[in-house]
Short mmCIF file of C-alpha atoms in Angstrom, two decimals:
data_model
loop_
_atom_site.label_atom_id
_atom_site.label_comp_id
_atom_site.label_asym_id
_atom_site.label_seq_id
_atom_site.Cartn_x
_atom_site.Cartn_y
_atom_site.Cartn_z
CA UNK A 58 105.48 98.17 27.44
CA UNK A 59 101.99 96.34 27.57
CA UNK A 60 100.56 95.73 30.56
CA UNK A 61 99.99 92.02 31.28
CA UNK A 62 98.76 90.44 34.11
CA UNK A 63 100.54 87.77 36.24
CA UNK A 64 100.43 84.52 35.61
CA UNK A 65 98.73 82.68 38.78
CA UNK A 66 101.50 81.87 40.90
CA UNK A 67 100.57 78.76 44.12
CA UNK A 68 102.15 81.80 46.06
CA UNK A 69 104.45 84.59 46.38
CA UNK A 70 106.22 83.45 49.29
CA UNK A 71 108.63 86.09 49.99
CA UNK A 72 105.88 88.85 49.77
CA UNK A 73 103.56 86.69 52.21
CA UNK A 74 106.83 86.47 54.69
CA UNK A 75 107.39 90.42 54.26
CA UNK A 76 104.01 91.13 55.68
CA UNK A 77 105.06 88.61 58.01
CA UNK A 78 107.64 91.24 58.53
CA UNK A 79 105.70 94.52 58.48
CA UNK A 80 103.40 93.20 60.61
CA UNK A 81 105.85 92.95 63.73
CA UNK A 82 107.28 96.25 62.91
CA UNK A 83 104.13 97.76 63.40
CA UNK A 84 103.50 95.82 66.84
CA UNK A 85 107.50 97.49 67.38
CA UNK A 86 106.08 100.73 66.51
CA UNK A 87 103.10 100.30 69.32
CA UNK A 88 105.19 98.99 72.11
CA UNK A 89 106.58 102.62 73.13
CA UNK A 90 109.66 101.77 75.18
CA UNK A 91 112.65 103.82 76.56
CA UNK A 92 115.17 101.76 74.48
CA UNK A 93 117.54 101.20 71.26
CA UNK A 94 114.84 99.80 69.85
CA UNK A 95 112.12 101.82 70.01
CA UNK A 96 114.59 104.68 69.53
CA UNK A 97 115.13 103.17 65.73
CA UNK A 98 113.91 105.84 62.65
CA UNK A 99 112.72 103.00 61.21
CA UNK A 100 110.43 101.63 64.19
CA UNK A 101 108.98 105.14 64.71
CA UNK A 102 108.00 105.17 61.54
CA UNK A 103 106.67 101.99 61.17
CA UNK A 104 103.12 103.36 60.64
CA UNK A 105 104.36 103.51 56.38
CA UNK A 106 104.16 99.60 56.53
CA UNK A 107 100.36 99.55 56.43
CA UNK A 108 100.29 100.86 53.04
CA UNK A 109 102.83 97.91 51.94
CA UNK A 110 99.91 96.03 52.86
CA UNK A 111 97.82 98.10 51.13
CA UNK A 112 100.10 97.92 47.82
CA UNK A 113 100.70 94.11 48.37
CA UNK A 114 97.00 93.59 48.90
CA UNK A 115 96.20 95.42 45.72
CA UNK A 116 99.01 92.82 44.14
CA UNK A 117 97.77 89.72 45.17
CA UNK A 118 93.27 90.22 45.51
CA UNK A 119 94.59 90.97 41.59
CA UNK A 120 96.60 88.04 40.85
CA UNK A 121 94.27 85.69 43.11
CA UNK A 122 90.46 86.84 41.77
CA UNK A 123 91.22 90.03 38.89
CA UNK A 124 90.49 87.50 35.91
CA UNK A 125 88.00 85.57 37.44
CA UNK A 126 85.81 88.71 38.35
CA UNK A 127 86.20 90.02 34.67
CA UNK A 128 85.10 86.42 33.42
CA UNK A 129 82.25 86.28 35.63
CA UNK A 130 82.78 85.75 39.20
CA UNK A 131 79.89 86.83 41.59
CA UNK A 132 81.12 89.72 43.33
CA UNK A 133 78.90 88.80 46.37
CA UNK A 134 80.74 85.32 46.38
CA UNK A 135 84.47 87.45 46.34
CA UNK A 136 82.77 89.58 49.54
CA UNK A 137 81.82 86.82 51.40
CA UNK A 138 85.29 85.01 50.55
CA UNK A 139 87.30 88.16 51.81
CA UNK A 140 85.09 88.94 54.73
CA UNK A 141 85.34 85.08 55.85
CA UNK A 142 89.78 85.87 55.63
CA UNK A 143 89.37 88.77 58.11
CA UNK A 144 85.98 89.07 60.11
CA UNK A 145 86.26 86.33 62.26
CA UNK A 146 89.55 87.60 63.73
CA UNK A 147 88.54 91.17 63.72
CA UNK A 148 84.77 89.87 65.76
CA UNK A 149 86.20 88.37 68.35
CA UNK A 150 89.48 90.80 69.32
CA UNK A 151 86.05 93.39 69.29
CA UNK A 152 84.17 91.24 71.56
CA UNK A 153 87.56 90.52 73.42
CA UNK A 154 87.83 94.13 74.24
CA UNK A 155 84.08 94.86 74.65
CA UNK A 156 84.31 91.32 77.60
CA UNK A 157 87.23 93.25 79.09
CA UNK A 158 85.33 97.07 79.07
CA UNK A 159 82.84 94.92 80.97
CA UNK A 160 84.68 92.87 83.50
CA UNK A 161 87.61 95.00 84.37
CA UNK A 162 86.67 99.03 83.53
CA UNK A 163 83.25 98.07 85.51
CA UNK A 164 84.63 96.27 88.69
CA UNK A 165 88.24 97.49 88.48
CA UNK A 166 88.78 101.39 86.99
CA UNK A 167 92.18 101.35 88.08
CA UNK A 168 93.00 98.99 85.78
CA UNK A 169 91.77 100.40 82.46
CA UNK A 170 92.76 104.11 83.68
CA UNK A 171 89.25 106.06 82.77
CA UNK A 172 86.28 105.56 83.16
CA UNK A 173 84.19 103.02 80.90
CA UNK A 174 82.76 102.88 77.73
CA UNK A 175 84.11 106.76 77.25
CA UNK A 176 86.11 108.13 74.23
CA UNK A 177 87.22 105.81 71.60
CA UNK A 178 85.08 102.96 73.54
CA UNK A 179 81.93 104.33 73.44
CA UNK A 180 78.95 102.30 72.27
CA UNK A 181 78.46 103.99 69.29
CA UNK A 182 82.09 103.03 68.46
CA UNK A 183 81.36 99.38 68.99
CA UNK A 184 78.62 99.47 66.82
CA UNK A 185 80.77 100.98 63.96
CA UNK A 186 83.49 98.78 64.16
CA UNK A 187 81.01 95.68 64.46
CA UNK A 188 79.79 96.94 60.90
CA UNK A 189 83.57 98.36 59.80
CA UNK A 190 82.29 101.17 59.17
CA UNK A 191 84.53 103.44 61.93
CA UNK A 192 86.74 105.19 59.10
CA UNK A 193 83.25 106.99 58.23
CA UNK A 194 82.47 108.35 61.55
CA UNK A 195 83.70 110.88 64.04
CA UNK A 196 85.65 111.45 66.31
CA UNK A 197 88.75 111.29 64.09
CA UNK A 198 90.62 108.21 66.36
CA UNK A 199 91.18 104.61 66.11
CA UNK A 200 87.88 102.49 68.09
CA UNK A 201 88.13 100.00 70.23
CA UNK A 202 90.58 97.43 68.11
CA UNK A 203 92.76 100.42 67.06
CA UNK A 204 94.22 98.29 63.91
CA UNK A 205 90.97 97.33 62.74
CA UNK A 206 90.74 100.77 60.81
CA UNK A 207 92.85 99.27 57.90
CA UNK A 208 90.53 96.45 57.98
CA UNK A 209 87.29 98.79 57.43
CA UNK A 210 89.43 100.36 54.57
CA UNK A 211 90.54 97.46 52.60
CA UNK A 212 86.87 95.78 52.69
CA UNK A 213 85.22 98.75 50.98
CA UNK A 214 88.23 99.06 48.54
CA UNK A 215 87.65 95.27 47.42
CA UNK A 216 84.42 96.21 46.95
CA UNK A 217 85.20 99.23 45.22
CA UNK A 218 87.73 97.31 43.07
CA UNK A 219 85.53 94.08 42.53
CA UNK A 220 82.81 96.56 41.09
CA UNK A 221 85.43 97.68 38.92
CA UNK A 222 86.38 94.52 37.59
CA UNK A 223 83.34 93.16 36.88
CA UNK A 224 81.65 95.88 35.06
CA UNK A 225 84.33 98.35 33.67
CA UNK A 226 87.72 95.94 33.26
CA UNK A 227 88.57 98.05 30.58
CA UNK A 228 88.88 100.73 31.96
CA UNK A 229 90.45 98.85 35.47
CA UNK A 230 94.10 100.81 34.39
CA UNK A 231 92.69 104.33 33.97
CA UNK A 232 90.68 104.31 36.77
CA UNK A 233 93.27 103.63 38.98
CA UNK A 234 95.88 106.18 37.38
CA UNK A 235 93.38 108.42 38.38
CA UNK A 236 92.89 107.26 42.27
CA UNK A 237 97.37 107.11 42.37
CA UNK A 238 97.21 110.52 41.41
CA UNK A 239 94.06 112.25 42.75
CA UNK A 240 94.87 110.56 46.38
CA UNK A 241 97.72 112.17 47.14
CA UNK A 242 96.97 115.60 46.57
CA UNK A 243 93.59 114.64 48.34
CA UNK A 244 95.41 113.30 51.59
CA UNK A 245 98.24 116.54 51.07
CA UNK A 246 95.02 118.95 51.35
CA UNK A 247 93.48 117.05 54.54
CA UNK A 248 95.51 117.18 57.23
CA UNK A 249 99.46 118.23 58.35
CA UNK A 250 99.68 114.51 58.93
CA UNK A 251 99.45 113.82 54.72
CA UNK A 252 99.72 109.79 54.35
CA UNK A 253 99.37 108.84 58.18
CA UNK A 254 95.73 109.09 58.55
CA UNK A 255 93.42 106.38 59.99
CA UNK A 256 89.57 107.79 59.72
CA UNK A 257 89.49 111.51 57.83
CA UNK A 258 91.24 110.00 54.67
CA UNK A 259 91.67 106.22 55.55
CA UNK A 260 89.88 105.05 52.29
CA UNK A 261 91.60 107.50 49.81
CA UNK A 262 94.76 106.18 51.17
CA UNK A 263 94.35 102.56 51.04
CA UNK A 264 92.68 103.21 47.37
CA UNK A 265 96.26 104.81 46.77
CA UNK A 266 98.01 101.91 47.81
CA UNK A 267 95.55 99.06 46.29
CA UNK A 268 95.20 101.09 43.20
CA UNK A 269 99.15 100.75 42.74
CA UNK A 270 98.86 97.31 43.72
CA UNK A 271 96.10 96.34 40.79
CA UNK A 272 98.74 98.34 38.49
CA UNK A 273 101.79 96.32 39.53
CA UNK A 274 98.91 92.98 39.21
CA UNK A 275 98.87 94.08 35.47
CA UNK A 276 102.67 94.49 34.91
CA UNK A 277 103.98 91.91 36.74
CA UNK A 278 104.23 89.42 33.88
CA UNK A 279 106.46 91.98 32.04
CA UNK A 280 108.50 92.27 35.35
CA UNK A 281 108.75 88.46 35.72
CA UNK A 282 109.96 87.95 32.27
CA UNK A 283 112.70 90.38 32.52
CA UNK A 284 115.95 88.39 32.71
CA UNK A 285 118.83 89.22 34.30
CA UNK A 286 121.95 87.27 36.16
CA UNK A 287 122.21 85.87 39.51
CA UNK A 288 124.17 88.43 40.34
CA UNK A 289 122.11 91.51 38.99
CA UNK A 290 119.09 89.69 41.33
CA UNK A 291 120.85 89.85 44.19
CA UNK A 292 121.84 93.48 43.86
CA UNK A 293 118.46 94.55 43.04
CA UNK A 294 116.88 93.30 45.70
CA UNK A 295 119.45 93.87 48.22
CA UNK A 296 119.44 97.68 47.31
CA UNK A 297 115.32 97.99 47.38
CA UNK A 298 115.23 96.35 50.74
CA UNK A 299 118.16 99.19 51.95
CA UNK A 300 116.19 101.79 50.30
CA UNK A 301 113.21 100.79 51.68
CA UNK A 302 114.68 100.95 54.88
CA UNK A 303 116.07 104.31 54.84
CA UNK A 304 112.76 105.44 52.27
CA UNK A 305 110.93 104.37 56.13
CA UNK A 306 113.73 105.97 58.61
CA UNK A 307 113.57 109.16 56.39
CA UNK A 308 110.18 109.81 55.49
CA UNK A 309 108.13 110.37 59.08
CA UNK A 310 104.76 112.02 59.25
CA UNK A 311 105.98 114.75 56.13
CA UNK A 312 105.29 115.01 52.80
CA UNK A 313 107.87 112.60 51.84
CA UNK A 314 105.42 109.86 53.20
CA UNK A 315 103.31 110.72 50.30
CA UNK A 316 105.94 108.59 48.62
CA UNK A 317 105.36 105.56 50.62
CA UNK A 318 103.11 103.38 48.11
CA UNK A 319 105.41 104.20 45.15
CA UNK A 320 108.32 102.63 46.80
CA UNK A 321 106.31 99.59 48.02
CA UNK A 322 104.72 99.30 44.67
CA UNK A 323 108.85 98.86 43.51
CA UNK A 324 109.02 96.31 46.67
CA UNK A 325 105.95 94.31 45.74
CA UNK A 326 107.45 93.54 41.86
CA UNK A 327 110.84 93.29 42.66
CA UNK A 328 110.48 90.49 45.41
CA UNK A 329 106.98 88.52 43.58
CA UNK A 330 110.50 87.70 41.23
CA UNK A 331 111.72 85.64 43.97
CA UNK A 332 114.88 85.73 42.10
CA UNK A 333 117.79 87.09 45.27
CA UNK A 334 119.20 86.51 48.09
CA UNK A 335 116.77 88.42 49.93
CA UNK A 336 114.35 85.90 49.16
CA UNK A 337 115.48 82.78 49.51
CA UNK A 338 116.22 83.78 52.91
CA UNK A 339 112.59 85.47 53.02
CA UNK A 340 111.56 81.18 52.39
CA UNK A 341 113.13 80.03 54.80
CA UNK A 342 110.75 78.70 57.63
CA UNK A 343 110.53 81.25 60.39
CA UNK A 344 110.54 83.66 58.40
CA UNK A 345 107.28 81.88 56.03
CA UNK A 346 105.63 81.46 59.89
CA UNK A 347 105.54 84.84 60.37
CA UNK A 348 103.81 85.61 57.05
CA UNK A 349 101.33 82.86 57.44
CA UNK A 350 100.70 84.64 61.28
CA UNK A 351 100.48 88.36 60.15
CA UNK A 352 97.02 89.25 59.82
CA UNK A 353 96.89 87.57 63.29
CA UNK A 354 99.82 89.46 64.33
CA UNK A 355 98.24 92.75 63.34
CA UNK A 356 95.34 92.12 64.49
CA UNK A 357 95.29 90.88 67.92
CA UNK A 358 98.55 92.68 69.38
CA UNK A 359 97.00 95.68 70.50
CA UNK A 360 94.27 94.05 73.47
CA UNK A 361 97.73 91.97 74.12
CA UNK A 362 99.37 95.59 74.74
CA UNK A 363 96.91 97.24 76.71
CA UNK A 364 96.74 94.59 78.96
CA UNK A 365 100.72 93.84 79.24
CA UNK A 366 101.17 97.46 80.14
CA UNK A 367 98.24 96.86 82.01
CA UNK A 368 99.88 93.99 84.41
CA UNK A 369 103.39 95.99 83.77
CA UNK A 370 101.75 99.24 85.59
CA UNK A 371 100.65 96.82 88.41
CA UNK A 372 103.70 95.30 89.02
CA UNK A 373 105.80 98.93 88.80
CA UNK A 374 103.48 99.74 92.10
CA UNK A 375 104.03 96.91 94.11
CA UNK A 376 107.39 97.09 93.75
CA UNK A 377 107.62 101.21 93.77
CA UNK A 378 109.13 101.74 90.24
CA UNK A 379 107.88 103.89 87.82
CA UNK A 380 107.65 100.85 84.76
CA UNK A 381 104.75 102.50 82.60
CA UNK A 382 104.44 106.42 82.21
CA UNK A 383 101.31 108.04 80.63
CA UNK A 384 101.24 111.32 78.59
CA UNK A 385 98.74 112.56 75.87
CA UNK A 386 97.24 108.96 75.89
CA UNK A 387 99.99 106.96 75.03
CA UNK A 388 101.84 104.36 77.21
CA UNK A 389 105.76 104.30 77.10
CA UNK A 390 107.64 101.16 79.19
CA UNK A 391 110.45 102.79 81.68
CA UNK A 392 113.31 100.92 83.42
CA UNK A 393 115.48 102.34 81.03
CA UNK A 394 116.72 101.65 77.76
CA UNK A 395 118.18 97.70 78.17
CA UNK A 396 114.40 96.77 80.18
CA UNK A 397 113.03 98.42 77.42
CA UNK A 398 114.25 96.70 74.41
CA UNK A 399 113.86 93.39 76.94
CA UNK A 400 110.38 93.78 77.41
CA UNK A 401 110.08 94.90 73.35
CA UNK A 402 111.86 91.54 72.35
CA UNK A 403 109.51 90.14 75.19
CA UNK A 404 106.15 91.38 73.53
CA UNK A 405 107.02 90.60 70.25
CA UNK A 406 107.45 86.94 70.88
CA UNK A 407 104.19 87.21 73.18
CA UNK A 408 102.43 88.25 69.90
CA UNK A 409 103.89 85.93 67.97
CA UNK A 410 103.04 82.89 69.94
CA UNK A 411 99.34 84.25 70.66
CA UNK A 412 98.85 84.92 66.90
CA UNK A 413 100.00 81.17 66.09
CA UNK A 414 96.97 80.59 68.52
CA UNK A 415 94.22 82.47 66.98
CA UNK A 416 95.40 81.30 63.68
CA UNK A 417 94.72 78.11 64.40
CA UNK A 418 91.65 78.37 66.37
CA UNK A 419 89.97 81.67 64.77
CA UNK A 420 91.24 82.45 61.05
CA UNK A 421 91.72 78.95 59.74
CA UNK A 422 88.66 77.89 60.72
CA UNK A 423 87.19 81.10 59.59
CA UNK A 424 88.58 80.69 56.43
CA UNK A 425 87.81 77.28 55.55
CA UNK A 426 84.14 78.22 56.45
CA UNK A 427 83.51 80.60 54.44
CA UNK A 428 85.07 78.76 51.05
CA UNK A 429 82.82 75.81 52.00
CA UNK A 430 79.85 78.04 51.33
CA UNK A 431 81.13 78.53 47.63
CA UNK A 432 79.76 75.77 45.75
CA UNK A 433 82.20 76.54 42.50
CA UNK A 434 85.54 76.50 41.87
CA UNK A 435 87.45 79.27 43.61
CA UNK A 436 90.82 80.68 41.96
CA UNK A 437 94.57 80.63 42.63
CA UNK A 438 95.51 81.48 46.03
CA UNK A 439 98.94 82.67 45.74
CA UNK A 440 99.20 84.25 49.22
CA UNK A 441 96.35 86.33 49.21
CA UNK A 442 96.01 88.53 52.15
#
């Protein structure tokens, strides 16, 4: 087989909805509850969906800017087009939760639960985050905007990758054999946590994933051309998206999550096909909303936690019921197990309808920005991340 890269597509549509998808599972996985749904394998492992971003991201920065980098384009000009897609979102959720530090942890204590500007909201943690640079520091936690470690990862990696691309294409396929394999056994020697790491280890695994990613970027036309009938599609897909599922439910915190990017990386070419059942259904509108809100979905859902469980704690004393318990720093919703999954499916559309919000207001216009300060013309955009 030679490796070919994919021909620019207007967008993968299915893959855009699936981190649509992701996205919310992770926001499941955060909203600790005493219900079914929380109680799911596959929700309490939801964690393994950031490196189908990862994967997918590695897919698409390829598809959208790997030829135009070899042929010429200014790296700084790719930088300042990827930090325009995901500063302005990440800026002000930090300044959201820096206003809030202020206002509430100063004049009301109760409400935050500590004391201010302590721990994981220290100044010094601002300052990293402000710079994404908080997967390079100590203490080993997530700062302030807890998702916004991925963020810090995935900026240095398209640097890293860019770099690569521009001076040593050639070599692009060797290089990252040698990231899919050294990664691993890095992240297997680091910690008892192996993939699930967010600082010690946060870049080697979203190399990992990206690296795959560029590798499925230079396959994919092979993949695309392979031919097979309707009804071959729809059994393909149909069985990656249950093996993904129970790849998710089964693999946890262990070794098997080592795995994780390989099975996306089968995810990723399978559905850029957009040949199944799967995705047509995956094109359908909601479902293309939720892809065109994830980043925004990701990225502003945890200050919209905090401060849910916040007015959830609140309301549990006034009314003398135990609604939010506390232990070893995280927050799990009581009532039982039908409020739970209530105030889950409650959240989720929260999220969902603030993200449609901050797209609007905050990432379109930080997008559109930042491609009005490229005086050239800028390549394909098939759904890039």
């Amino acid at each position: 087989m030679t490796l070919e890269a994919a021909k620019p597509k207007h967008r993968y549509v299915a893959l855009d909805s699936l981190r649509g998808v992701c996205a919310c599972m992770v926001v499941l996985l955060h909203f600790e509850t005493q219900g079914h749904i929380s109680a799911l394998p596959v929700v309490k492992h939801a964690f393994l969906f950031v490196d189908f971003f990862f994967v997918l991201s590695g897919f698409v920065i390829g598809s959208s800017y790997g030829q135009r980098l070899i042929d010429g384009f200014r790296i700084r000009e790719f930088m300042w087009l990827r930090l325009g897609r995901v500063y302005p979102l990440h800026l002000v959720m930090l300044l959201a939760f820096l206003a809030f530090e202020i206002v509430f942890a100063v004049f009301m204590p109760g409400m935050a639960g500590r004391r201010p500007f302590e721990g994981p909201f220290s100044l010094a943690a601002f300052v990293q985050s402000l710079f994404l640079l908080q997967i390079f520091f100590p203490p080993d936690a997530t700062p302030w905007n807890g998702p916004s470690w991925s963020i810090a990862a995935e900026i240095w990696t398209y640097l890293i990758f860019a770099l690569v691309l521009r001076y040593a294409h050639r070599w692009l396929v060797p290089i990252a054999l040698v990231m899919i394999v050294a990664a691993p056994v890095y992240l297997a020697n680091l910690t008892d946590r192996y993939i699930m790491v967010f600082h010690d280890g946060a870049l080697a695994r979203c190399l990992f994933g990206f690296a795959l990613g560029m590798i499925g970027w230079r396959c994919a036309a092979w993949i695309e051309s392979v031919r097979l009938s309707a009804a071959a599609d729809q059994l393909v897909e149909l069985a990656v998206l249950v093996a993904t599922i129970m790849f998710v439910s089964a693999a946890g915190s262990g070794p098997l999550s080592l795995a994780a990017p390989f099975m996306f990386f089968v995810a990723v070419l399978v559905f850029a096909r957009e040949r199944g059942i799967v995705s047509r259904l995956l094109r359908t509108g909601p479902f293309v909303l939720l892809g065109t809100l994830s980043y925004s979905i990701y990225m502003i859902h945890g200050f919209i936690y905090y401060r849910f469980v916040n007015v959830l704690g609140k309301v549990g004393s006034r009314l003398g019921l135990d609604l939010v318990s506390s232990s070893g720093g995280h927050n799990t919703v009581g009532g039982g197990a039908l409020f739970g999954d209530a105030m889950t499916i409650s959240f989720l559309a929260l999220v969902i309808c603030l993200s449609y919000v901050s797209y609007r207001l905050i990432e379109r216009p930080g997008q559109t920005f930042a491609r009005g300060r490229i005086h050239r013309p800028l390549p394909p955009a098939p759904g890039a991340p």
